[in-house]
XYZ file of C-alpha atoms in Angstrom:
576
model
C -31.306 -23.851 -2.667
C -27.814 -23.820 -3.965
C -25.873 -21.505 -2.928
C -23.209 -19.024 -5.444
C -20.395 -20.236 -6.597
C -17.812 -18.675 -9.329
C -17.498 -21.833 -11.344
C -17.478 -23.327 -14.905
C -18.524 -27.035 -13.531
C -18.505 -28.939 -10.861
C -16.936 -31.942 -12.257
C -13.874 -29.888 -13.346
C -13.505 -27.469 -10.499
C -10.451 -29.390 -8.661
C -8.350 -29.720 -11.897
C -9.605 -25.851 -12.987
C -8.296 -24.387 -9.552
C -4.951 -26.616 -9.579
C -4.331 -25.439 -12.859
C -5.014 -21.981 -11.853
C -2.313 -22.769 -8.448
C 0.339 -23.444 -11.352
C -0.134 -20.478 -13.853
C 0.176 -18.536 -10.060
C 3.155 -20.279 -9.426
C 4.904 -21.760 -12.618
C 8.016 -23.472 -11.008
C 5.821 -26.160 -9.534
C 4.938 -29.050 -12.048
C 1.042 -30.178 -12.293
C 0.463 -33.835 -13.297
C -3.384 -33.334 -14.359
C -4.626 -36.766 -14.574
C -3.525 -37.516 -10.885
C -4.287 -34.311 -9.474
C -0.533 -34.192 -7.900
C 1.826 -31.307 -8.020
C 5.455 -31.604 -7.653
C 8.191 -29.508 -6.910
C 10.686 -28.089 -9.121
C 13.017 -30.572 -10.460
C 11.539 -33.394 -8.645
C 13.429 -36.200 -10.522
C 16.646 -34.995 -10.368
C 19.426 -37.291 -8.594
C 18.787 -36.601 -4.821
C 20.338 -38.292 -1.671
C 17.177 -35.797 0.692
C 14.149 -37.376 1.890
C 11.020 -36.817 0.056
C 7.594 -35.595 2.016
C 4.277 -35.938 0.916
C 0.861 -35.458 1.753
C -2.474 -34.386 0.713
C -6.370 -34.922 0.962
C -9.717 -34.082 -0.394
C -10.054 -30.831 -2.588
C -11.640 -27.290 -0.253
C -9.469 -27.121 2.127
C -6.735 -24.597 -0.193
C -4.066 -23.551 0.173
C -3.586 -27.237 1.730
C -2.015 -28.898 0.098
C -0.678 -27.949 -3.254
C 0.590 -24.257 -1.786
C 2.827 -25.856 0.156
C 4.510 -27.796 -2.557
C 8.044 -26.546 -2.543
C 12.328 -26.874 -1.832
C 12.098 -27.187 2.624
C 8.606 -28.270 2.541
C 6.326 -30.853 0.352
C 7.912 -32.456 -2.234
C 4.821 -33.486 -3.993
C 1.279 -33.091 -2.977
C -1.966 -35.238 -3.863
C -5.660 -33.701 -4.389
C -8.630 -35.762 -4.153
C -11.929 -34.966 -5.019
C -14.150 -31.730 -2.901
C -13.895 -33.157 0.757
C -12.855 -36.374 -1.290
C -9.339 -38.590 -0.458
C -7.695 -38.765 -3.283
C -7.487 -42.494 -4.960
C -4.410 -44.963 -4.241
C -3.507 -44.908 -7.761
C -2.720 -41.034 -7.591
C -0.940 -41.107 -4.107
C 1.095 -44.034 -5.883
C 2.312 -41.800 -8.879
C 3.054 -39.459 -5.980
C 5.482 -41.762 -4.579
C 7.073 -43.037 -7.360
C 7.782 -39.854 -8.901
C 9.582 -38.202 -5.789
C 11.219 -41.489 -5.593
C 12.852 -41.430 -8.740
C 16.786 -40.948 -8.753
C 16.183 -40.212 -4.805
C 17.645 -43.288 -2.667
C 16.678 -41.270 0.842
C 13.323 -42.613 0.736
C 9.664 -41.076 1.091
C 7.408 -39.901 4.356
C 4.070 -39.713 3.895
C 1.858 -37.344 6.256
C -1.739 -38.653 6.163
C -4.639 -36.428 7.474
C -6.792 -38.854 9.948
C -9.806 -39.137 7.993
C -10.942 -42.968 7.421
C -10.911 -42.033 3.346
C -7.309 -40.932 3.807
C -5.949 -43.732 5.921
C -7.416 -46.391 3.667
C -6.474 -44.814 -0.030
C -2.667 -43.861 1.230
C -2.278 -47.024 3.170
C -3.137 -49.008 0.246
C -0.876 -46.737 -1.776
C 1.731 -47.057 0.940
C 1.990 -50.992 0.602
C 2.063 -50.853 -2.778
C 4.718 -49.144 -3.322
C 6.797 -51.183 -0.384
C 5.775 -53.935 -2.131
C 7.695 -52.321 -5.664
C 10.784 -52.249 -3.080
C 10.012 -48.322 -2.270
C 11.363 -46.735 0.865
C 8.260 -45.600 2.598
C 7.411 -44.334 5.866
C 4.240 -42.641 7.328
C 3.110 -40.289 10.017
C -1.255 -40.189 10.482
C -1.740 -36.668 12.171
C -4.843 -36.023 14.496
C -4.181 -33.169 16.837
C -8.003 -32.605 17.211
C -8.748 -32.032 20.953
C -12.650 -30.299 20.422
C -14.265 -33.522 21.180
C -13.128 -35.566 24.644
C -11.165 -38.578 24.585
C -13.597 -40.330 26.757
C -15.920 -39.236 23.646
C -14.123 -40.331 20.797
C -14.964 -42.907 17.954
C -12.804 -45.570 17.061
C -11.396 -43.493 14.132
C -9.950 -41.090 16.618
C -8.877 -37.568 16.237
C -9.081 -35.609 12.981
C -6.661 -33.789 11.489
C -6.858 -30.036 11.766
C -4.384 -27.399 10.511
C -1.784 -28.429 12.869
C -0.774 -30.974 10.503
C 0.956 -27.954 8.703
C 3.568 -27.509 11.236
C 4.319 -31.437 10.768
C 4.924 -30.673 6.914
C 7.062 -27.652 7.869
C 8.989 -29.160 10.621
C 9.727 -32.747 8.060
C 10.356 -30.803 5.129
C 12.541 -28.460 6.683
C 14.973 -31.358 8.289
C 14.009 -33.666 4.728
C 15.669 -30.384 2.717
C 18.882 -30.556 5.618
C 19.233 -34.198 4.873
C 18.220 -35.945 8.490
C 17.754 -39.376 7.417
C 13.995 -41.419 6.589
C 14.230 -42.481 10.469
C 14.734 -38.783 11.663
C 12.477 -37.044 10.014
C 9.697 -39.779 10.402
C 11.002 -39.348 14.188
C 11.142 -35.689 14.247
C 7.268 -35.330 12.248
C 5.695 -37.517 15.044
C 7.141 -35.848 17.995
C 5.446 -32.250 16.642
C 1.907 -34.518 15.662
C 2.024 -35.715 18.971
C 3.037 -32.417 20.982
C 0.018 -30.273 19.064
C -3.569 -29.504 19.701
C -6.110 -28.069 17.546
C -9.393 -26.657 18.363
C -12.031 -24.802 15.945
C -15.149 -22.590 15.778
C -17.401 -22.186 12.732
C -19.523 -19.265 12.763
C -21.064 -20.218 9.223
C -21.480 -24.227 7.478
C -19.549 -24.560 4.063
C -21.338 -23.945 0.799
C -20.290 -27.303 -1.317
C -20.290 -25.973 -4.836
C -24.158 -27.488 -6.659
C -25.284 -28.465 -3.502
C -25.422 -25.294 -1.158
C -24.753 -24.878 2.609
C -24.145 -27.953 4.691
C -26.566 -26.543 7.649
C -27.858 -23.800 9.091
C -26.765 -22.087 12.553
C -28.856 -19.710 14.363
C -27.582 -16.084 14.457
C -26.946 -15.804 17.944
C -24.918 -19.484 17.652
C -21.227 -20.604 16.432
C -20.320 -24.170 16.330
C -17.589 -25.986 19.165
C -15.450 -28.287 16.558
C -16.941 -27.498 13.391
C -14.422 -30.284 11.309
C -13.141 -29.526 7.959
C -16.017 -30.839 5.879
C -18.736 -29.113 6.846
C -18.933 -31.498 10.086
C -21.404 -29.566 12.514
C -19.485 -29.663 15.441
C -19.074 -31.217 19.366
C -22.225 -28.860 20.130
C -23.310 -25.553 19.548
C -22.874 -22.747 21.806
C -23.994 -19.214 22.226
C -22.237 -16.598 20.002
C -19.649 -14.411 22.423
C -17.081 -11.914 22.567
C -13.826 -12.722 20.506
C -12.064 -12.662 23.952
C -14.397 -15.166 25.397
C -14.622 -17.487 22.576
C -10.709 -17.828 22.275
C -10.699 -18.392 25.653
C -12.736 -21.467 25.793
C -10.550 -22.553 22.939
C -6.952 -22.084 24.621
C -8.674 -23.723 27.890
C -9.515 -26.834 25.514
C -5.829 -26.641 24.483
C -4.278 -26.384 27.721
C -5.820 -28.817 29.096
C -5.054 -31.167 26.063
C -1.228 -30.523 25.873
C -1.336 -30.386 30.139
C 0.207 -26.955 29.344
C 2.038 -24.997 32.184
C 3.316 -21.852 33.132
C 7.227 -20.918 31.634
C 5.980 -23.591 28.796
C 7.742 -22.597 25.427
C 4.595 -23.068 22.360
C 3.712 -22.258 18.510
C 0.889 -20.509 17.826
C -1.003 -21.217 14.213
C -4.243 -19.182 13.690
C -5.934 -20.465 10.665
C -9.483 -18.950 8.762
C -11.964 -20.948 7.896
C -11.875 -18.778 4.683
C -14.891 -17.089 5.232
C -13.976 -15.033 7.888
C -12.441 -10.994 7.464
C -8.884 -10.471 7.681
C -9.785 -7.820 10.406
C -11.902 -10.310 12.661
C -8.437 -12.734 12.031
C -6.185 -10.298 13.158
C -8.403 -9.695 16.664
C -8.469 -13.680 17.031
C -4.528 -13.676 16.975
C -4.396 -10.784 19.262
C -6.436 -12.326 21.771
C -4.976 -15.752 21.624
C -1.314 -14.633 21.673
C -2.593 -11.830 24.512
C -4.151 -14.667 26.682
C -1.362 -17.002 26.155
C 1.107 -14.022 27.330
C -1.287 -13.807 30.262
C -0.822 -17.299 31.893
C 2.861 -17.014 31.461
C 3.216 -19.233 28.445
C 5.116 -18.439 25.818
C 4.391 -17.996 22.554
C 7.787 -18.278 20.219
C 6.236 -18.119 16.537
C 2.683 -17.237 15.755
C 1.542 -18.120 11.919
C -1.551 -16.936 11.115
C -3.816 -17.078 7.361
C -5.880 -19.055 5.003
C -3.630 -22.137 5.677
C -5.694 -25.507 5.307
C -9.937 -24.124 4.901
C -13.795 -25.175 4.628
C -14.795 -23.624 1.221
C -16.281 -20.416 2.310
C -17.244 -21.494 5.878
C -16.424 -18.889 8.712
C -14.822 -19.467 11.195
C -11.024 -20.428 13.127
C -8.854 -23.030 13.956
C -6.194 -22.586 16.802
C -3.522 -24.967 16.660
C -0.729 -25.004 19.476
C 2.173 -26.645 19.623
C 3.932 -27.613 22.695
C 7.722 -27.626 22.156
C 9.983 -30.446 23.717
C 12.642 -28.678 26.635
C 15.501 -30.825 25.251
C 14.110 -30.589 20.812
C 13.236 -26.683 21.112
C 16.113 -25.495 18.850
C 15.723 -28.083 16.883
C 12.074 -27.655 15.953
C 12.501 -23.922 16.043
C 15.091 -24.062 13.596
C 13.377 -26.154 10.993
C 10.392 -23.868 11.501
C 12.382 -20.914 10.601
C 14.435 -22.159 7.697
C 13.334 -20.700 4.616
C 10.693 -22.725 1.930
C 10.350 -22.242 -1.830
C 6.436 -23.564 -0.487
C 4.094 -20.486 -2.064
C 1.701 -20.160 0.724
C 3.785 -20.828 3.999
C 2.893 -17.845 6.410
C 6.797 -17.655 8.337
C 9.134 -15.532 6.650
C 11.642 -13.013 8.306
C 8.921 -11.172 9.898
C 7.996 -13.801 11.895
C 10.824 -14.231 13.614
C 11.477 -12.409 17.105
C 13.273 -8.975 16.793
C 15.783 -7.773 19.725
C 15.093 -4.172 18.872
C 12.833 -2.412 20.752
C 11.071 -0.170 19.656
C 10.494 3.069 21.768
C 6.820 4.297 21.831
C 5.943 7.807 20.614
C 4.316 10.081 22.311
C 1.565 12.019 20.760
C 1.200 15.752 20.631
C -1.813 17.360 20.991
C -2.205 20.592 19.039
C -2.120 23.399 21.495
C -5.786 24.851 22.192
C -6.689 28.118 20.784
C -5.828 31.539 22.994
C -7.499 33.689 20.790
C -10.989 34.654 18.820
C -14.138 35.427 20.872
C -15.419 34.473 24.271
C -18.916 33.753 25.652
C -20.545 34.894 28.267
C -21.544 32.547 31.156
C -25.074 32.294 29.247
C -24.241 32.300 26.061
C -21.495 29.024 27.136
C -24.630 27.325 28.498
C -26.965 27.972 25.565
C -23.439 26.394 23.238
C -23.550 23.610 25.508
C -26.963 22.734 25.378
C -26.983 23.220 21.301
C -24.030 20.361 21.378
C -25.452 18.199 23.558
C -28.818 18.154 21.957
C -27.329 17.737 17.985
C -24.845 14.840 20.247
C -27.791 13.005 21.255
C -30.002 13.124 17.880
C -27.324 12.294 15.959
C -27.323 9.164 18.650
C -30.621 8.578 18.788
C -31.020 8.254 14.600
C -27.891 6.015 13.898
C -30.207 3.391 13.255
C -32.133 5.436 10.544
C -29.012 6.886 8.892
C -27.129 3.500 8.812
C -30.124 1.833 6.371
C -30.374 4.501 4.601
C -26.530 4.479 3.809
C -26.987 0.583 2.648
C -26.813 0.029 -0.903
C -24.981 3.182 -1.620
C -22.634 3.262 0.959
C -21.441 0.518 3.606
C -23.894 0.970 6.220
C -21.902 2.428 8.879
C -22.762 6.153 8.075
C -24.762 6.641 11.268
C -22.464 4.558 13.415
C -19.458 6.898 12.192
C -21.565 9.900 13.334
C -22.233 7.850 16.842
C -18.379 7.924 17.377
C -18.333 11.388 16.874
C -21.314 12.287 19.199
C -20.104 10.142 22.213
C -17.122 11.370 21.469
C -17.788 14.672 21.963
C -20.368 14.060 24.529
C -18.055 12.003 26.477
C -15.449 14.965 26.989
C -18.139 17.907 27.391
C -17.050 19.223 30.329
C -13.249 19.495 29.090
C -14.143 21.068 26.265
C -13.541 25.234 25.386
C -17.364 26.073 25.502
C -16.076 29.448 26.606
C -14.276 29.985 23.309
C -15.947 28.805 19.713
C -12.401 28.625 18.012
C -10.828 26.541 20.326
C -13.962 24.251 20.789
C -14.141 23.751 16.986
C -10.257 22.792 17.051
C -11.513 20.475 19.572
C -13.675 18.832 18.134
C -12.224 18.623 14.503
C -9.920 16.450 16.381
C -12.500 14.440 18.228
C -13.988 14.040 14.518
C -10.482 12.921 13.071
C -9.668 10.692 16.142
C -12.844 8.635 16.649
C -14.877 8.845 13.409
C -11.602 8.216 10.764
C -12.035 7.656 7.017
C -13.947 9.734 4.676
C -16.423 11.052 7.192
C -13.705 11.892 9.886
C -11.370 13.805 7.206
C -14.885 15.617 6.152
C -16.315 16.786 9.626
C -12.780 17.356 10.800
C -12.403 19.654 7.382
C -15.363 21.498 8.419
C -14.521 22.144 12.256
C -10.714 23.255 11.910
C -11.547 26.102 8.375
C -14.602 27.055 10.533
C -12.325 27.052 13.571
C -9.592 29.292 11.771
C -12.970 31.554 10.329
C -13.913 31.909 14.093
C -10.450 33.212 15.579
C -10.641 35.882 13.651
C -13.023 38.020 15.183
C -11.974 39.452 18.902
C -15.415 41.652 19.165
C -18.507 40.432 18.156
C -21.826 42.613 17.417
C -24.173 40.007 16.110
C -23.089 36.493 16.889
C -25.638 35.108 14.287
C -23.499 36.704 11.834
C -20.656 35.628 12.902
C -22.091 32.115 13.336
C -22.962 32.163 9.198
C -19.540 33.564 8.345
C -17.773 30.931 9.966
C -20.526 28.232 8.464
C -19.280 29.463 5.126
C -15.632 28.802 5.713
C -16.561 25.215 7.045
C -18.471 24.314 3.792
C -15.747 26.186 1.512
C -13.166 23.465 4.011
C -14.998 20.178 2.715
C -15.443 22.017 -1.072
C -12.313 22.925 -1.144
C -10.327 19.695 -0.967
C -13.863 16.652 -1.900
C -15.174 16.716 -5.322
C -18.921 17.612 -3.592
C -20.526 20.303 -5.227
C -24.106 21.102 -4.753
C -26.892 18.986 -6.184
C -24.084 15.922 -5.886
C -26.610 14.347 -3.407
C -24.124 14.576 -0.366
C -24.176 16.912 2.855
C -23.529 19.423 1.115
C -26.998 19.847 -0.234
C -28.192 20.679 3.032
C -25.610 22.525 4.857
C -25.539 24.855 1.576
C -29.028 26.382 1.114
C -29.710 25.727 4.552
C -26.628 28.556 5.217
C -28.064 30.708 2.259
C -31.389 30.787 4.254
C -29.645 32.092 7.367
C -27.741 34.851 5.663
C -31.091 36.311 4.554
C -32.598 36.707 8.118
C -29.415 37.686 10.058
C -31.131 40.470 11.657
C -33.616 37.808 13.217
C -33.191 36.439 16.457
C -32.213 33.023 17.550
C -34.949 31.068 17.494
C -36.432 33.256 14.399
C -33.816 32.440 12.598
C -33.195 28.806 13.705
C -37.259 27.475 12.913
C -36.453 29.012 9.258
C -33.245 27.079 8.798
C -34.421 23.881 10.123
C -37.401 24.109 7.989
C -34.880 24.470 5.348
C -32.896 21.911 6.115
C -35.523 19.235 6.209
C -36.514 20.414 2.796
C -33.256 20.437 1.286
C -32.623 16.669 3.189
C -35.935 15.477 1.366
C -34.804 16.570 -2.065
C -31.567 14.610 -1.942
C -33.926 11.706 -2.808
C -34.351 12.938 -6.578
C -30.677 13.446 -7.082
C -28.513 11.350 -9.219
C -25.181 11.395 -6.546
C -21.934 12.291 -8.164
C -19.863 11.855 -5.603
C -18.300 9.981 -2.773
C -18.929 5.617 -2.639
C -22.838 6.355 -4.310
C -21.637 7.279 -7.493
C -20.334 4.477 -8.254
C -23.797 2.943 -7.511
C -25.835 2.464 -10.528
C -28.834 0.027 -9.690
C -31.698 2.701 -9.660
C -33.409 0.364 -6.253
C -30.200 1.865 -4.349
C -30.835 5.232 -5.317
C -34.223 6.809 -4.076
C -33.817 7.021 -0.684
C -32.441 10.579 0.808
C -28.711 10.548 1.399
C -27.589 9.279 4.718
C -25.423 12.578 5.055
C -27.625 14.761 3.781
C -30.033 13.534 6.718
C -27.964 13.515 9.490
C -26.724 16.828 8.857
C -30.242 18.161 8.426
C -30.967 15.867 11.968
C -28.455 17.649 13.707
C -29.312 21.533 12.171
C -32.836 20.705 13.646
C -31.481 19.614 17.205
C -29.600 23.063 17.392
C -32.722 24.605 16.648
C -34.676 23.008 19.119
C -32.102 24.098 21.549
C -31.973 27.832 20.842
């Protein structure tokens, strides 16, 4: 079964998406019938080397987003997972060698399709008395050498750092010889390794495999390859580190040694899941005292929609390290290149802030020894429901929400749970304040500005009252001023479908039987909740991520707040 794709055709994807590259960036010149972009002015009179390079279509940004003044001159788009023909890496040539008497390098991915269609194109244009050189990158290192086929190592995003490096030296005017020179050293002083979590969709056709949940793929290539072998899916900490191992051992890397770090997505994977990737490989690098100078990290050279990573290291020269850092640094007109001022090392430290706790509450009512116990045993027993039913409350927060409504609430129950026996259970202001922070700290977003609403007006309610004559009074009182907390500043209003439709009524139940006792008054108010959690599946919501939900097979389940709240009113009432 094919899999989606946001297309017109198939046949006119590549030319669709590089014409889309050049409306995004409209200095760069498109040549549509050869599928080759060109810098800005590319045939004005120019004494700098030209660089080139390209490869099959799927793998953008590569190469057309890093067409540009200190980068690629021109760049040359074959086919999906496709080498472009000679003919089109021939106009390539010819046009960055017009009025230009510095000559041309071309940087050739080392992919049989690739070698064959620019060599040919290569010769040609030698034999039109062109000045051509070439540089075939394979930095691979996922399979061993004592492995390999006779093609040898692929090319994997390291071959950006090539382009940077020649363009950056092309644009300072080092000569043909030079920056051919300069482009090898950094192809042969890299190593690339990958994982693929997920096989490439190929637009018509559908996914190129299938991998097991529990499984990732050891040198998934660039085309939907499978891999050097399959292994078990692991920690990001563990899976990096087999990576960097592969690496190290590769580029014989040692401690003191001075390296570039490139992180690039597959294009499938989350931004977030990229970020803890660079973290750990810049962390573990750190760790066995090698040094990491630049780190680049983004959608650089992809697999469709695959997910996964590529971690490409290079290791710099003692005696070129200047050199090669410089050229990195210098500043591209190339759209996509990841360095830019920010990636350069700073000098000024910064000095780390210390956080300030709000001061705990000296004031409001205290328990008695068995009242602190009976408190106690209420929290811990609404802690551990809440636990016990994250499950539950996530699915039925799919669909309207994002499925992590019962795993919020977890944070907040371990949370609290966790620091029990530091908390004010002797005083129901300050433990309120307490946990209104514990709320804001480890739940965050919506839910943690909501619960953290509730705790610190019900907190405020609470401190209030020095002498207390019937604590179930004061318990509804200070209810009420949590509920006005999350009314006052959320859009919620009752019948909304949202907690509020339980912690309302089940509040105007409790005010009628104040004069009852604990666990009088608790069985009616549970009853009530579970009622009032039931009806939230008839309600049209009309506020918070659900109302922006309109497919009705989303909507008749309770809501996931509504429930928990009503799970957590019913483990308090067990407990008194």
């Amino acid at each position: 079964m094919s899999g989606k794709s946001l297309i017109n055709s198939v046949e006119d994807i590549v030319n669709e998406s590089l014409i889309g590259c050049i409306l995004t960036y409209p200095h760069l010149e498109l040549h549509t019938s050869k599928r080759v972009v060109l810098k800005p002015a590319w045939n004005a009179p120019s004494k700098k080397v030209s660089v080139i390079s390209g490869g099959g279509s799927g793998h953008e940004p590569f190469t057309a987003g890093f067409v540009g003044s200190g980068m690629l001159s021109a760049s040359v788009s074959g086919s999906i997972f496709a080498s472009p023909p000679s003919s089109h890496i021939l106009h390539a040539i010819q046009c960055t060698s017009t009025n230009n008497t510095a000559g041309c390098l071309v940087v050739i991915p080392n992919y049989t399709g690739d070698c064959l269609n620019f060599g040919l194109a290569i010769e040609r244009a030698r034999n039109s008395g062109l000045k051509v050189a070439q540089v075939i990158v394979g930095e691979d290192c996922s399979v061993p050498d004592n492995e390999l086929g006779r093609a040898g190592k692929r090319a994997l995003p390291g071959i950006m750092l090539v382009l940077k490096v020649a363009g950056a030296l092309a644009e300072k005017g080092y000569s043909l010889e030079n920056v051919t020179k300069y482009a090898q050293l950094v192809a042969d002083d890299t190593a690339s390794c990958s994982i693929g979590l997920t096989a490439c969709t190929i637009p018509g056709r559908g996914r190129m495999f299938e991998l097991a949940d529990d499984e990732i793929n050891f040198g998934q290539g660039l085309h939907g390859e499978a891999g050097y072998k399959r292994i078990k899916l692991q920690s990001a900490s563990k899976i990096v580190a087999i990576m960097i191992d592969t690496i190290r051992k590769a580029l014989k890397l040692q401690k003191e040694d001075s390296v570039v770090v490139l992180v690039n997505n597959f294009g499938g994977l989350s931004q977030l899941e990229q970020g803890v990737v660079v973290k750990e490989v810049v962390t573990q690098l750190q760790n066995m005292d090698i040094l990491p100078l630049r780190v680049y990290c983004g959608l650089l050279m992809t697999s469709l929609d695959s997910a996964g990573m590529h971690v490409s290291i290079l290791k710099l020269p003692e005696k070129d390290k200047v050199l090669l850092l410089d050229a990195l640094d210098q500043q591209t007109e190339a759209p996509r290149w990841p360095g830019c001022s920010y990636s350069l090392p700073s000098n000024y430290y910064k000095v780390p802030i210390k956080e300030e706790r709000p001061h705990k509450q000296t004031h409001g009512p205290t328990l008695t020894e068995s009242q602190k116990v009976l408190l106690k045993n209420c929290l811990q027993e609404a802690c551990e429901a809440i636990i016990a039913k994250e499950k539950v409350i996530n699915e039925l927060d799919l669909g309207c929400g994002d499925g992590d409504c019962g795993t919020t609430l977890k944070h907040l129950a371990v949370g609290a749970m966790s620091a029990i026996d530091q908390l004010s259970l002797f005083q129901p202001s300050s433990l309120l304040s307490e946990l209104a922070n514990i709320a804001e700290d480890r739940m965050g977003g919506t839910s943690g500005a909501i619960y953290s609403l509730m705790f610190t007006t019900a907190a405020a309610e609470m401190s209030k009252n020095e002498k207390v004559d019937n604590w179930i009074k004061v318990w509804s009182v200070t209810w009420r001023a949590g509920i006005n907390g999350i009314t006052k500043y959320s859009k919620a209003r009752l019948g909304d479908k949202t907690m509020i439709d339980v912690l309302n009524p089940s509040l105007d139940e409790l005010d009628k039987h104040l004069s009852l006792t604990y666990k009088e008054a608790a069985k009616i108010v549970a009853a009530k909740a579970n009622e009032c959690s039931k009806a939230t599946k008839h309600m049209i919501p009309r506020a918070g991520r659900a109302s922006y939900v309109k497919q009705e097979q989303y909507l008749k389940g309770m809501d996931a707040g509504a429930f928990a709240v009503a799970t957590w009113i019913n483990a308090i009432a067990e407990a008194l």
